[in-house]
Amino acid sequence: MSVNKNISIAKIQCKCTQLSSLLSALSHPQRIMILGHLAKGEKTVTELQRLCKVSQSQLSQFLIRMKLQGLVTCSRKGRFQYYAAKDKKIIKLIEAIQAIFC
Amino acid sequence: MSVNKNISIAKIQCKCTQLSSLLSALSHPQRIMILGHLAKGEKTVTELQRLCKVSQSQLSQFLIRMKLQGLVTCSRKGRFQYYAAKDKKIIKLIEAIQAIFC
DNA sequence: TTAATATATTATTATATTGTAATATGTCAA
DNA sequence: TTGACATATTACAATATAATAATATATTAA
């Protein structure tokens, strides 16, 4: 009983830690914008650069960070790197945020 | 036309900036947990301290930060300070996050 | 192979956030 | 008014993040 309660508290805390790093990875104006675009379909780094008006270096760093955090995936096709929202959950998240606040 | 487009891009960027500070204010395991509890109803600082296992000082700082960011409100009743989720939007946000990831 | 394009990496400085301890303030009951 | 409880503030060291410039790596076309 007390043990189960502790386990469930541990689980909740663990979830909150995961969630907070996920939200941190999204907590930047440009990264929100980037994910907003990727939620509509995959884009190359160059396309994102045009859409988001951000320096090449920073864009690359943002994308890599979001990839490490599990927000996006990428796959190279020829000389372009295509980035996309990682999965349905991520798309739902950004859409929910937009639906609530925009 | 080009003017309108620029205005709308400016609006989107502005929204993204607001959103990112809102998400930053939520981007901490304890703050997510705190808001999760507050979404179910107002609580005193002492109650939150028991629920979230966080030091008094840090809890106070977290709450004040979330208040400044517009995530929560507070009202003193006697010697207790009651905190609550600020509005429907905030409750929807935390509930959406929980629904998607928990 | 070379030039051009696309993307990633590194290094660095500036700024922000976290955690903690110590102290201060506000409110009530006795 | 004093003591006890509830909450806020301040100060500080440690760590994380942001922005920028410079350089490196990959891929393709010629």
Short mmCIF file of C-alpha atoms (C1' of nucleotides) in Angstrom, two decimals:
data_model
loop_
_atom_site.label_atom_id
_atom_site.label_comp_id
_atom_site.label_asym_id
_atom_site.label_seq_id
_atom_site.Cartn_x
_atom_site.Cartn_y
_atom_site.Cartn_z
CA MET A 1 0.00 0.00 0.00
CA SER A 2 2.54 2.53 1.16
CA VAL A 3 4.93 0.81 -1.22
CA ASN A 4 2.50 1.07 -4.13
CA LYS A 5 1.87 4.71 -3.33
CA ASN A 6 5.59 5.39 -3.38
CA ILE A 7 5.97 3.61 -6.68
CA SER A 8 3.22 5.66 -8.20
CA ILE A 9 4.70 8.90 -6.87
CA ALA A 10 8.05 7.84 -8.30
CA LYS A 11 6.35 7.17 -11.62
CA ILE A 12 4.68 10.57 -11.64
CA GLN A 13 7.93 12.30 -10.78
CA CYS A 14 9.68 10.37 -13.51
CA LYS A 15 6.99 11.40 -16.00
CA CYS A 16 7.31 15.01 -14.93
CA THR A 17 11.05 14.91 -15.47
CA GLN A 18 10.60 13.50 -18.97
CA LEU A 19 7.89 16.03 -19.70
CA SER A 20 9.97 18.92 -18.48
CA SER A 21 12.87 18.09 -20.76
CA LEU A 22 10.46 17.68 -23.64
CA LEU A 23 8.92 21.08 -22.92
CA SER A 24 12.36 22.64 -22.46
CA ALA A 25 13.31 21.42 -25.90
CA LEU A 26 10.27 23.29 -27.22
CA SER A 27 10.71 26.40 -25.06
CA HIS A 28 12.17 28.75 -27.59
CA PRO A 29 10.33 30.98 -30.05
CA GLN A 30 12.20 29.60 -33.04
CA ARG A 31 11.89 26.01 -31.96
CA ILE A 32 8.14 26.38 -31.57
CA MET A 33 8.00 27.88 -35.03
CA ILE A 34 10.19 25.12 -36.45
CA LEU A 35 8.06 22.38 -34.96
CA GLY A 36 4.93 24.17 -36.13
CA HIS A 37 6.19 23.94 -39.68
CA LEU A 38 7.40 20.35 -39.33
CA ALA A 39 4.01 19.32 -37.96
CA LYS A 40 2.61 20.08 -41.41
CA GLY A 41 5.15 17.90 -43.17
CA GLU A 42 8.84 17.24 -43.55
CA LYS A 43 11.16 20.05 -44.58
CA THR A 44 14.83 20.46 -45.39
CA VAL A 45 17.10 22.61 -43.27
CA THR A 46 17.26 25.12 -46.09
CA GLU A 47 13.47 25.34 -46.31
CA LEU A 48 13.24 25.87 -42.56
CA GLN A 49 15.91 28.53 -42.74
CA ARG A 50 13.77 30.45 -45.20
CA LEU A 51 10.56 29.91 -43.22
CA CYS A 52 11.95 30.76 -39.79
CA LYS A 53 14.58 33.41 -40.45
CA VAL A 54 17.23 31.91 -38.25
CA SER A 55 20.96 31.51 -38.82
CA GLN A 56 22.17 28.29 -40.39
CA SER A 57 24.26 27.37 -37.38
CA GLN A 58 21.53 27.99 -34.85
CA LEU A 59 18.96 26.18 -36.94
CA SER A 60 21.18 23.14 -37.15
CA GLN A 61 21.76 23.26 -33.40
CA PHE A 62 18.05 23.65 -32.71
CA LEU A 63 17.21 20.70 -34.94
CA ILE A 64 19.85 18.48 -33.39
CA ARG A 65 18.67 19.36 -29.92
CA MET A 66 15.06 18.60 -30.81
CA LYS A 67 16.17 15.35 -32.38
CA LEU A 68 18.07 14.29 -29.26
CA GLN A 69 14.99 15.09 -27.21
CA GLY A 70 12.75 13.04 -29.47
CA LEU A 71 10.74 15.88 -30.97
CA VAL A 72 11.87 15.37 -34.55
CA THR A 73 13.53 12.84 -36.80
CA CYS A 74 15.67 13.32 -39.86
CA SER A 75 16.69 11.39 -42.91
CA ARG A 76 19.10 12.35 -45.58
CA LYS A 77 17.96 12.15 -49.19
CA GLY A 78 20.72 13.09 -51.54
CA ARG A 79 22.27 16.28 -50.35
CA PHE A 80 19.32 17.35 -48.29
CA GLN A 81 18.49 16.46 -44.75
CA TYR A 82 14.75 16.12 -44.29
CA TYR A 83 13.42 16.82 -40.82
CA ALA A 84 9.95 15.88 -39.59
CA ALA A 85 7.95 15.79 -36.37
CA LYS A 86 8.81 12.51 -34.71
CA ASP A 87 5.35 11.04 -34.13
CA LYS A 88 1.65 11.60 -33.58
CA LYS A 89 2.14 12.60 -29.96
CA ILE A 90 4.45 15.43 -30.88
CA ILE A 91 2.07 16.64 -33.57
CA LYS A 92 -0.82 16.48 -31.12
CA LEU A 93 1.18 18.50 -28.61
CA ILE A 94 2.01 21.35 -30.95
CA GLU A 95 -1.52 21.34 -32.35
CA ALA A 96 -3.01 21.42 -28.87
CA ILE A 97 -0.82 24.37 -27.92
CA GLN A 98 -1.81 26.19 -31.08
CA ALA A 99 -5.49 25.37 -30.61
CA ILE A 100 -5.50 26.67 -27.04
CA PHE A 101 -3.44 29.82 -27.46
CA CYS A 102 -3.63 30.88 -31.11
CA MET B 1 -0.04 42.04 -49.66
CA SER B 2 3.61 41.83 -48.79
CA VAL B 3 2.76 44.15 -45.91
CA ASN B 4 -0.01 41.88 -44.69
CA LYS B 5 2.21 38.88 -44.97
CA ASN B 6 4.86 40.62 -42.89
CA ILE B 7 2.31 41.59 -40.28
CA SER B 8 1.10 38.05 -40.01
CA ILE B 9 4.65 36.72 -39.72
CA ALA B 10 5.29 39.30 -37.01
CA LYS B 11 2.13 38.12 -35.23
CA ILE B 12 3.20 34.51 -35.41
CA GLN B 13 6.67 35.34 -34.10
CA CYS B 14 5.14 37.36 -31.32
CA LYS B 15 2.86 34.46 -30.40
CA CYS B 16 5.81 32.09 -30.44
CA THR B 17 7.72 34.34 -28.08
CA GLN B 18 4.79 34.45 -25.67
CA LEU B 19 4.32 30.73 -25.96
CA SER B 20 7.96 30.02 -25.33
CA SER B 21 8.03 31.97 -22.10
CA LEU B 22 4.84 30.25 -21.03
CA LEU B 23 6.36 26.84 -21.76
CA SER B 24 9.62 27.82 -20.06
CA ALA B 25 7.67 28.67 -16.94
CA LEU B 26 6.30 25.13 -17.05
CA SER B 27 9.57 23.44 -18.01
CA HIS B 28 10.59 22.01 -14.69
CA PRO B 29 9.57 18.70 -13.14
CA GLN B 30 8.32 20.30 -9.95
CA ARG B 31 6.50 23.10 -11.73
CA ILE B 32 4.67 20.59 -13.91
CA MET B 33 3.69 18.66 -10.81
CA ILE B 34 2.61 21.85 -9.02
CA LEU B 35 0.42 22.95 -11.91
CA GLY B 36 -0.97 19.43 -12.21
CA HIS B 37 -2.18 19.67 -8.63
CA LEU B 38 -3.47 23.22 -9.02
CA ALA B 39 -5.43 22.23 -12.11
CA LYS B 40 -7.60 20.11 -9.81
CA GLY B 41 -8.31 22.98 -7.45
CA GLU B 42 -6.67 25.68 -5.36
CA LYS B 43 -4.09 24.73 -2.77
CA THR B 44 -2.05 26.48 -0.11
CA VAL B 45 1.71 26.62 -0.29
CA THR B 46 1.90 24.23 2.64
CA GLU B 47 -0.34 21.72 0.91
CA LEU B 48 1.76 21.92 -2.22
CA GLN B 49 4.90 21.48 -0.17
CA ARG B 50 3.51 18.20 1.16
CA LEU B 51 2.28 17.06 -2.26
CA CYS B 52 5.39 17.94 -4.21
CA LYS B 53 8.27 17.39 -1.80
CA VAL B 54 10.09 20.60 -2.57
CA SER B 55 11.78 23.07 -0.25
CA GLN B 56 9.73 25.98 1.03
CA SER B 57 11.99 28.53 -0.58
CA GLN B 58 12.02 26.89 -3.95
CA LEU B 59 8.29 26.29 -3.91
CA SER B 60 7.68 29.94 -3.18
CA GLN B 61 10.02 30.94 -5.99
CA PHE B 62 8.38 28.51 -8.40
CA LEU B 63 4.92 29.82 -7.56
CA ILE B 64 5.95 33.44 -7.91
CA ARG B 65 7.55 32.73 -11.24
CA MET B 66 4.46 30.94 -12.50
CA LYS B 67 2.33 33.80 -11.25
CA LEU B 68 4.44 36.37 -13.08
CA GLN B 69 4.14 34.28 -16.22
CA GLY B 70 0.38 34.06 -15.90
CA LEU B 71 0.12 30.36 -15.14
CA VAL B 72 -1.35 30.73 -11.65
CA THR B 73 -3.07 33.25 -9.43
CA CYS B 74 -3.06 33.57 -5.67
CA SER B 75 -5.21 35.06 -2.98
CA ARG B 76 -4.53 35.29 0.69
CA LYS B 77 -7.18 34.04 3.06
CA GLY B 78 -6.14 34.55 6.63
CA ARG B 79 -2.67 33.30 7.05
CA PHE B 80 -2.74 31.05 4.02
CA GLN B 81 -1.94 31.92 0.47
CA TYR B 82 -4.18 29.98 -1.92
CA TYR B 83 -2.77 29.31 -5.36
CA ALA B 84 -4.81 28.16 -8.35
CA ALA B 85 -4.40 27.64 -12.08
CA LYS B 86 -5.03 31.02 -13.68
CA ASP B 87 -7.70 30.17 -16.22
CA LYS B 88 -9.31 27.59 -18.49
CA LYS B 89 -6.54 27.83 -21.05
CA ILE B 90 -3.90 26.88 -18.54
CA ILE B 91 -5.97 23.97 -17.28
CA LYS B 92 -6.54 22.83 -20.85
CA LEU B 93 -2.82 22.99 -21.52
CA ILE B 94 -1.77 20.84 -18.58
CA GLU B 95 -4.63 18.43 -19.23
CA ALA B 96 -3.70 18.13 -22.89
CA ILE B 97 -0.10 17.40 -21.97
CA GLN B 98 -1.19 14.75 -19.51
CA ALA B 99 -3.66 13.25 -21.95
CA ILE B 100 -1.06 12.96 -24.68
CA PHE B 101 1.89 11.69 -22.65
CA CYS B 102 0.51 10.04 -19.50
"C1'" DT C 1 39.05 15.97 -58.96
"C1'" DT C 2 37.10 20.34 -58.13
"C1'" DA C 3 33.60 23.73 -57.14
"C1'" DA C 4 29.35 24.58 -55.18
"C1'" DT C 5 25.76 23.67 -52.11
"C1'" DA C 6 23.87 21.71 -47.72
"C1'" DT C 7 24.49 20.73 -43.15
"C1'" DA C 8 27.15 19.92 -38.79
"C1'" DT C 9 30.61 21.01 -35.36
"C1'" DT C 10 33.44 23.71 -32.34
"C1'" DA C 11 34.66 27.46 -29.50
"C1'" DT C 12 33.45 31.33 -26.99
"C1'" DT C 13 30.95 34.89 -24.55
"C1'" DA C 14 26.76 36.41 -22.53
"C1'" DT C 15 22.78 35.45 -20.10
"C1'" DA C 16 19.39 32.61 -17.54
"C1'" DT C 17 18.13 29.04 -14.41
"C1'" DT C 18 18.69 26.00 -10.40
"C1'" DG C 19 19.42 24.81 -5.68
"C1'" DT C 20 20.39 26.15 -1.17
"C1'" DA C 21 20.87 28.70 3.06
"C1'" DA C 22 19.81 32.54 5.62
"C1'" DT C 23 16.77 36.04 6.72
"C1'" DA C 24 12.55 38.82 6.51
"C1'" DT C 25 7.63 39.60 6.54
"C1'" DG C 26 2.77 38.76 7.44
"C1'" DT C 27 -1.01 36.79 10.21
"C1'" DC C 28 -3.27 34.81 13.95
"C1'" DA C 29 -4.00 32.97 18.73
"C1'" DA C 30 -3.07 33.32 23.35
"C1'" DT D 1 2.58 42.04 22.59
"C1'" DT D 2 4.65 37.69 21.97
"C1'" DG D 3 5.23 33.23 19.91
"C1'" DA D 4 4.24 30.20 16.32
"C1'" DC D 5 3.22 29.30 11.89
"C1'" DA D 6 2.98 30.53 6.77
"C1'" DT D 7 5.10 32.60 3.09
"C1'" DA D 8 8.41 35.71 0.65
"C1'" DT D 9 12.92 37.66 -0.26
"C1'" DT D 10 17.83 37.89 -0.85
"C1'" DA D 11 22.31 36.36 -1.95
"C1'" DC D 12 25.22 33.24 -3.97
"C1'" DA D 13 27.56 29.29 -6.38
"C1'" DA D 14 26.78 25.84 -9.84
"C1'" DT D 15 25.04 24.68 -14.07
"C1'" DA D 16 22.51 25.25 -18.43
"C1'" DT D 17 21.18 27.78 -22.44
"C1'" DA D 18 21.62 31.28 -26.21
"C1'" DA D 19 23.85 33.72 -29.89
"C1'" DT D 20 27.55 34.20 -32.94
"C1'" DA D 21 31.57 33.40 -35.77
"C1'" DA D 22 34.59 30.35 -37.75
"C1'" DT D 23 35.53 26.02 -39.55
"C1'" DA D 24 34.61 21.24 -40.98
"C1'" DT D 25 32.18 17.61 -43.36
"C1'" DA D 26 29.05 15.56 -46.86
"C1'" DT D 27 27.03 15.23 -51.39
"C1'" DT D 28 26.46 16.16 -56.11
"C1'" DA D 29 27.38 18.10 -60.76
"C1'" DA D 30 30.60 19.34 -64.01
#
